[in-house]
Short mmCIF file of C-alpha atoms and ligand atoms in Angstrom, two decimals:
data_model
loop_
_atom_site.label_atom_id
_atom_site.label_comp_id
_atom_site.label_asym_id
_atom_site.label_seq_id
_atom_site.Cartn_x
_atom_site.Cartn_y
_atom_site.Cartn_z
CA MET A 554 -8.72 -3.24 -15.05
CA LYS A 555 -8.56 -6.95 -14.62
CA ILE A 556 -10.70 -8.27 -11.76
CA ILE A 557 -9.51 -11.44 -10.07
CA ASN A 558 -12.03 -13.11 -7.81
CA ALA A 559 -10.94 -14.96 -4.72
CA ARG A 560 -13.17 -17.06 -2.48
CA ASP A 561 -11.91 -15.57 0.73
CA TYR A 562 -9.11 -13.58 2.33
CA GLN A 563 -6.71 -16.51 2.35
CA GLU A 564 -7.10 -17.11 -1.39
CA LEU A 565 -6.81 -13.36 -2.07
CA SER A 566 -3.55 -13.27 -0.10
CA GLN A 567 -2.18 -16.32 -1.93
CA LYS A 568 -3.04 -14.94 -5.37
CA ALA A 569 -1.38 -11.60 -4.58
CA ALA A 570 1.71 -13.39 -3.22
CA GLU A 571 1.93 -15.54 -6.38
CA MET A 572 1.93 -12.38 -8.51
CA ILE A 573 4.71 -10.78 -6.48
CA ILE A 574 6.77 -13.98 -6.50
CA LYS A 575 6.36 -14.20 -10.28
CA GLN A 576 7.53 -10.59 -10.60
CA ILE A 577 10.62 -11.23 -8.43
CA LYS A 578 11.47 -14.44 -10.29
CA THR A 579 11.26 -12.59 -13.60
CA LYS A 580 13.20 -9.57 -12.32
CA PRO A 581 15.01 -10.23 -9.02
CA ASN A 582 15.95 -6.55 -8.62
CA SER A 583 12.34 -5.38 -8.96
CA ILE A 584 11.21 -2.15 -7.35
CA LEU A 585 8.12 -2.95 -5.30
CA GLY A 586 5.66 -0.34 -4.07
CA LEU A 587 4.12 -1.53 -0.81
CA ALA A 588 1.16 -0.65 1.38
CA SER A 589 0.58 -0.94 5.09
CA GLY A 590 -2.87 -1.46 6.63
CA ASN A 591 -4.68 -4.67 7.51
CA THR A 592 -5.56 -5.89 4.02
CA VAL A 593 -1.97 -6.71 3.09
CA ILE A 594 -1.10 -8.65 6.27
CA GLY A 595 -2.14 -11.99 4.74
CA LEU A 596 -0.14 -11.29 1.59
CA TYR A 597 2.96 -10.50 3.64
CA ARG A 598 2.44 -13.67 5.68
CA GLU A 599 2.41 -15.67 2.42
CA LEU A 600 5.60 -13.96 1.20
CA GLY A 601 7.26 -14.75 4.54
CA ARG A 602 6.22 -18.40 4.22
CA ALA A 603 7.51 -18.63 0.65
CA TYR A 604 10.84 -17.15 1.72
CA GLN A 605 11.13 -19.46 4.72
CA ALA A 606 10.31 -22.45 2.51
CA GLY A 607 13.21 -21.46 0.23
CA GLN A 608 10.92 -20.67 -2.70
CA ILE A 609 11.95 -17.04 -3.14
CA SER A 610 14.57 -14.49 -2.12
CA PHE A 611 14.08 -10.73 -2.00
CA ILE A 612 17.75 -9.96 -1.57
CA GLU A 613 18.02 -7.96 -4.79
CA ALA A 614 14.61 -6.27 -4.60
CA SER A 615 13.90 -2.74 -3.37
CA THR A 616 10.77 -1.40 -1.74
CA PHE A 617 9.05 1.97 -1.49
CA ASN A 618 6.10 2.22 0.86
CA LEU A 619 3.16 4.43 0.06
CA ASP A 620 2.99 6.44 3.23
CA GLU A 621 3.91 7.19 6.83
CA TYR A 622 2.26 9.13 9.65
CA VAL A 623 3.78 12.50 10.49
CA GLY A 624 5.25 12.38 13.99
CA LEU A 625 5.70 8.60 14.29
CA ALA A 626 9.23 7.23 14.29
CA VAL A 627 10.37 3.91 12.83
CA ASP A 628 10.23 2.09 16.17
CA GLU A 629 6.79 3.35 17.24
CA LYS A 630 4.23 0.59 17.22
CA ASN A 631 1.69 2.35 15.03
CA SER A 632 4.09 3.69 12.43
CA CYS A 633 3.83 2.22 8.95
CA HIS A 634 7.52 1.37 9.20
CA TYR A 635 7.01 -0.72 12.35
CA HIS A 636 4.07 -2.47 10.68
CA MET A 637 6.22 -3.33 7.67
CA ASP A 638 9.10 -4.55 9.82
CA GLU A 639 6.85 -6.85 11.83
CA HIS A 640 4.75 -8.26 9.01
CA LEU A 641 7.19 -8.43 6.13
CA PHE A 642 10.77 -7.28 6.51
CA LYS A 643 11.65 -9.34 9.59
CA GLN A 644 10.12 -12.43 7.95
CA THR A 645 12.09 -12.15 4.71
CA ASP A 646 15.54 -11.22 3.41
CA PHE A 647 14.93 -7.72 2.05
CA LYS A 648 18.14 -5.76 2.66
CA VAL A 649 17.70 -2.84 5.05
CA GLU A 650 19.39 -0.47 2.63
CA ASN A 651 16.85 -1.37 -0.07
CA ILE A 652 13.81 -0.59 2.11
CA HIS A 653 12.31 2.89 1.80
CA LEU A 654 9.50 4.62 3.67
CA PRO A 655 8.96 8.33 4.08
CA ASN A 656 10.46 9.58 7.36
CA GLY A 657 7.54 10.94 9.39
CA VAL A 658 9.85 12.59 11.91
CA ALA A 659 12.19 14.29 9.43
CA GLU A 660 13.24 17.77 10.57
CA ASP A 661 12.24 19.21 7.21
CA LEU A 662 9.14 17.33 6.10
CA GLU A 663 8.78 19.24 2.83
CA ALA A 664 12.35 18.33 1.85
CA GLU A 665 11.66 14.72 2.87
CA CYS A 666 8.77 14.58 0.37
CA VAL A 667 10.91 15.94 -2.48
CA CYS A 668 13.69 13.54 -1.60
CA TYR A 669 11.32 10.53 -1.51
CA GLU A 670 9.80 11.32 -4.89
CA ASN A 671 13.33 11.71 -6.34
CA LEU A 672 14.49 8.44 -4.82
CA ILE A 673 11.70 6.59 -6.61
CA LYS A 674 12.66 8.23 -9.90
CA GLN A 675 16.36 7.50 -9.39
CA ALA A 676 15.53 3.86 -8.72
CA GLY A 677 13.91 3.72 -12.16
CA GLY A 678 10.27 3.87 -11.03
CA ILE A 679 8.07 1.24 -9.45
CA ASP A 680 7.65 -2.09 -11.25
CA LEU A 681 4.80 -3.42 -9.14
CA GLN A 682 2.71 -1.36 -6.75
CA ILE A 683 0.50 -3.03 -4.12
CA LEU A 684 -2.48 -1.01 -2.93
CA GLY A 685 -5.22 -1.29 -0.36
CA ILE A 686 -8.23 0.99 -0.48
CA GLY A 687 -9.66 3.21 2.26
CA LEU A 688 -13.36 3.20 3.06
CA ASN A 689 -13.56 6.60 1.35
CA GLY A 690 -11.62 5.38 -1.69
CA HIS A 691 -8.25 6.72 -0.64
CA LEU A 692 -5.03 5.28 -2.05
CA GLY A 693 -2.09 5.54 0.29
CA PHE A 694 -3.23 8.60 2.21
CA ASN A 695 -4.53 10.42 -0.86
CA GLU A 696 -7.88 11.45 0.54
CA PRO A 697 -10.89 12.42 -1.63
CA GLY A 698 -10.14 15.68 -3.43
CA SER A 699 -6.47 14.80 -4.04
CA SER A 700 -5.35 15.95 -7.47
CA PHE A 701 -4.58 13.23 -10.00
CA ASN A 702 -1.35 15.19 -10.61
CA SER A 703 -0.25 15.01 -6.98
CA ILE A 704 3.17 13.68 -6.01
CA THR A 705 4.70 12.83 -2.63
CA ARG A 706 3.56 15.41 -0.10
CA ILE A 707 2.22 16.11 3.39
CA VAL A 708 -1.54 15.60 3.68
CA ASP A 709 -4.23 16.12 6.30
CA LEU A 710 -6.10 12.97 7.25
CA THR A 711 -9.88 13.04 7.29
CA LYS A 712 -11.76 12.32 10.50
CA GLY A 713 -13.14 9.14 8.90
CA THR A 714 -9.68 7.84 8.05
CA ARG A 715 -8.42 8.63 11.55
CA GLN A 716 -11.44 6.82 12.99
CA ALA A 717 -10.96 3.80 10.69
CA ASN A 718 -7.29 3.57 11.67
CA ALA A 719 -7.89 4.29 15.37
CA LYS A 720 -8.42 0.60 16.14
CA ASN A 721 -4.67 0.11 16.34
CA PHE A 722 -4.15 3.14 18.60
CA ILE A 723 -5.18 3.67 22.25
CA ASN A 724 -7.83 6.14 21.10
CA ILE A 725 -8.52 8.49 18.19
CA LYS A 726 -6.62 11.36 19.87
CA GLU A 727 -3.43 9.34 19.41
CA VAL A 728 -3.92 9.01 15.64
CA PRO A 729 -1.75 11.59 13.83
CA LYS A 730 -3.58 14.29 11.92
CA GLN A 731 -1.13 14.32 9.02
CA ALA A 732 0.84 11.90 6.91
CA ILE A 733 3.37 11.84 4.11
CA THR A 734 2.02 9.97 1.11
CA MET A 735 3.09 9.20 -2.42
CA GLY A 736 0.80 11.16 -4.72
CA ILE A 737 -1.76 9.86 -7.17
CA ALA A 738 0.60 10.65 -10.06
CA THR A 739 3.43 8.81 -8.29
CA ILE A 740 1.21 5.74 -7.92
CA MET A 741 -0.06 5.90 -11.51
CA GLN A 742 3.51 5.83 -12.85
CA ALA A 743 3.95 2.28 -11.53
CA ARG A 744 4.26 -0.15 -14.42
CA GLN A 745 1.92 -2.65 -12.77
CA ILE A 746 -0.58 -2.19 -9.95
CA ILE A 747 -2.42 -4.71 -7.79
CA LEU A 748 -5.27 -3.42 -5.65
CA LEU A 749 -6.52 -5.68 -2.86
CA ALA A 750 -9.81 -5.47 -1.00
CA ASN A 751 -11.61 -7.85 1.28
CA GLY A 752 -14.67 -7.79 3.49
CA ARG A 753 -18.21 -6.51 3.20
CA GLN A 754 -17.34 -3.01 4.41
CA LYS A 755 -15.28 -2.45 1.23
CA ALA A 756 -18.03 -3.59 -1.20
CA GLY A 757 -19.60 -0.13 -1.66
CA ILE A 758 -16.37 1.74 -2.32
CA ILE A 759 -15.10 -1.02 -4.62
CA LYS A 760 -18.21 -0.62 -6.76
CA ARG A 761 -17.73 3.17 -6.92
CA ALA A 762 -14.00 2.88 -7.66
CA LEU A 763 -14.28 0.20 -10.35
CA GLN A 764 -17.62 0.97 -11.98
CA GLY A 765 -18.37 4.57 -11.05
CA GLU A 766 -17.27 7.88 -12.51
CA VAL A 767 -13.53 8.59 -12.57
CA THR A 768 -13.38 11.47 -10.12
CA ILE A 769 -11.08 12.95 -7.50
CA LYS A 770 -13.96 12.39 -5.05
CA VAL A 771 -13.06 8.67 -5.24
CA PRO A 772 -9.26 8.59 -5.56
CA ALA A 773 -9.12 4.87 -6.42
CA SER A 774 -11.34 5.47 -9.48
CA VAL A 775 -8.20 6.84 -11.19
CA LEU A 776 -7.06 3.23 -11.56
CA GLN A 777 -9.63 2.82 -14.34
CA LYS A 778 -7.17 4.89 -16.40
CA HIS A 779 -4.14 2.70 -15.63
CA ASN A 780 -3.28 0.19 -18.35
CA ASN A 781 -1.93 -2.63 -16.18
CA THR A 782 -3.98 -2.91 -13.00
CA ALA A 783 -5.36 -6.06 -11.42
CA VAL A 784 -7.88 -5.94 -8.59
CA ILE A 785 -8.08 -8.98 -6.33
CA LEU A 786 -11.31 -9.19 -4.37
CA ASP A 787 -12.77 -11.70 -1.97
CA GLU A 788 -16.46 -12.58 -2.41
CA GLU A 789 -17.65 -9.99 0.10
CA ALA A 790 -15.73 -7.07 -1.40
CA ALA A 791 -16.96 -8.09 -4.88
CA SER A 792 -20.57 -8.54 -3.75
CA LYS A 793 -21.90 -5.25 -5.18
CA LEU A 794 -20.25 -5.48 -8.62
C1 GLP B 1251 -4.73 3.08 5.16
C2 GLP B 1251 -3.36 3.25 4.46
C3 GLP B 1251 -3.38 2.63 3.11
C4 GLP B 1251 -4.19 1.35 3.19
C5 GLP B 1251 -5.64 1.73 3.36
C6 GLP B 1251 -6.54 0.55 3.68
O1 GLP B 1251 -5.13 4.22 5.83
N1 GLP B 1251 -2.92 4.58 4.35
O2 GLP B 1251 -2.07 2.40 2.65
O3 GLP B 1251 -4.03 0.62 2.00
O4 GLP B 1251 -5.79 2.76 4.30
O5 GLP B 1251 -6.31 0.10 4.97
P1 GLP B 1251 -6.80 -1.33 5.44
O6 GLP B 1251 -6.08 -2.32 4.60
O7 GLP B 1251 -6.42 -1.42 6.90
O8 GLP B 1251 -8.28 -1.37 5.21
#
C-alpha cells in the first residue's frame, strides 16, 4: 500500500480529486467505484469545481456506489443515493444512465444484490474504487466478520455503525438496521483503490488496518493484500502510524 500524506482535509480532498481526474483523462469511460459518507464530501466538491472550471468532463464515465440503506428510496434525504446526487452528480455531468447504486427499496432485495454484482462484471469491473473507512474498520458496509470472499449482499449494521451514522438522522431509531453493500471480494477486484481517512478519531483504526494483522475482524486490513492501493491521510488520521 502506498501512503500519501496530506496536511489537512483540504489537501487530502485535492490529492484524491487529482487522482480521479488523471484516471478520467487517461480513460474517459472509466468505471468508478464511489463511497458515500462524510470523508468524501471534500473530494466531490473538488471534482465539482474542476468540472465547473471546464477542466474535466465525466460524460463517458460510469459509477457504482458501494452501498445503500435498506428501506431508503433515492429521494430520501439520508439515502446514499441522495447524498451522491447532492454532493457529486448534480455538480457534474455524469449521465444518469451511467450512475449505479443498489436499490434499497427493491421488491426482491436478494435479486437486487445478484443483479448489482452482475452489472459491475458486465461493465468490465471497476477501474478505480474510492473508499472511506468506518470506525470499526468497515469498508462499504462490510462490518467486522465479513468474509473476504463476500460479494454484494444484504448485511446487518452494527450498533456502533448505526450510532456513528445517526448524526445525519433525527435519532438512532431512524437509522436503518440493514444495508446492501458490495462485498469485500467485489471491492478487491477493483484495479486501483484509494482509501481516504481524516481526523483524529480514525487514527486508531488506520493503524490497525494498515499495520496490524490482516483479519476479518478489521475488514480494511484486507487492502494490505491489494496490489494497487493508495491511502491518503491527513496528519491526524496518520498520527498513530
Ligand atoms: C459509512 C459508509 C462507508 C463510508 C464509511 C465512513 O458507514 N457505509 O461507505 O466510507 O462508513 O464514513 P465517514 O466517511 O462518514 O466516516
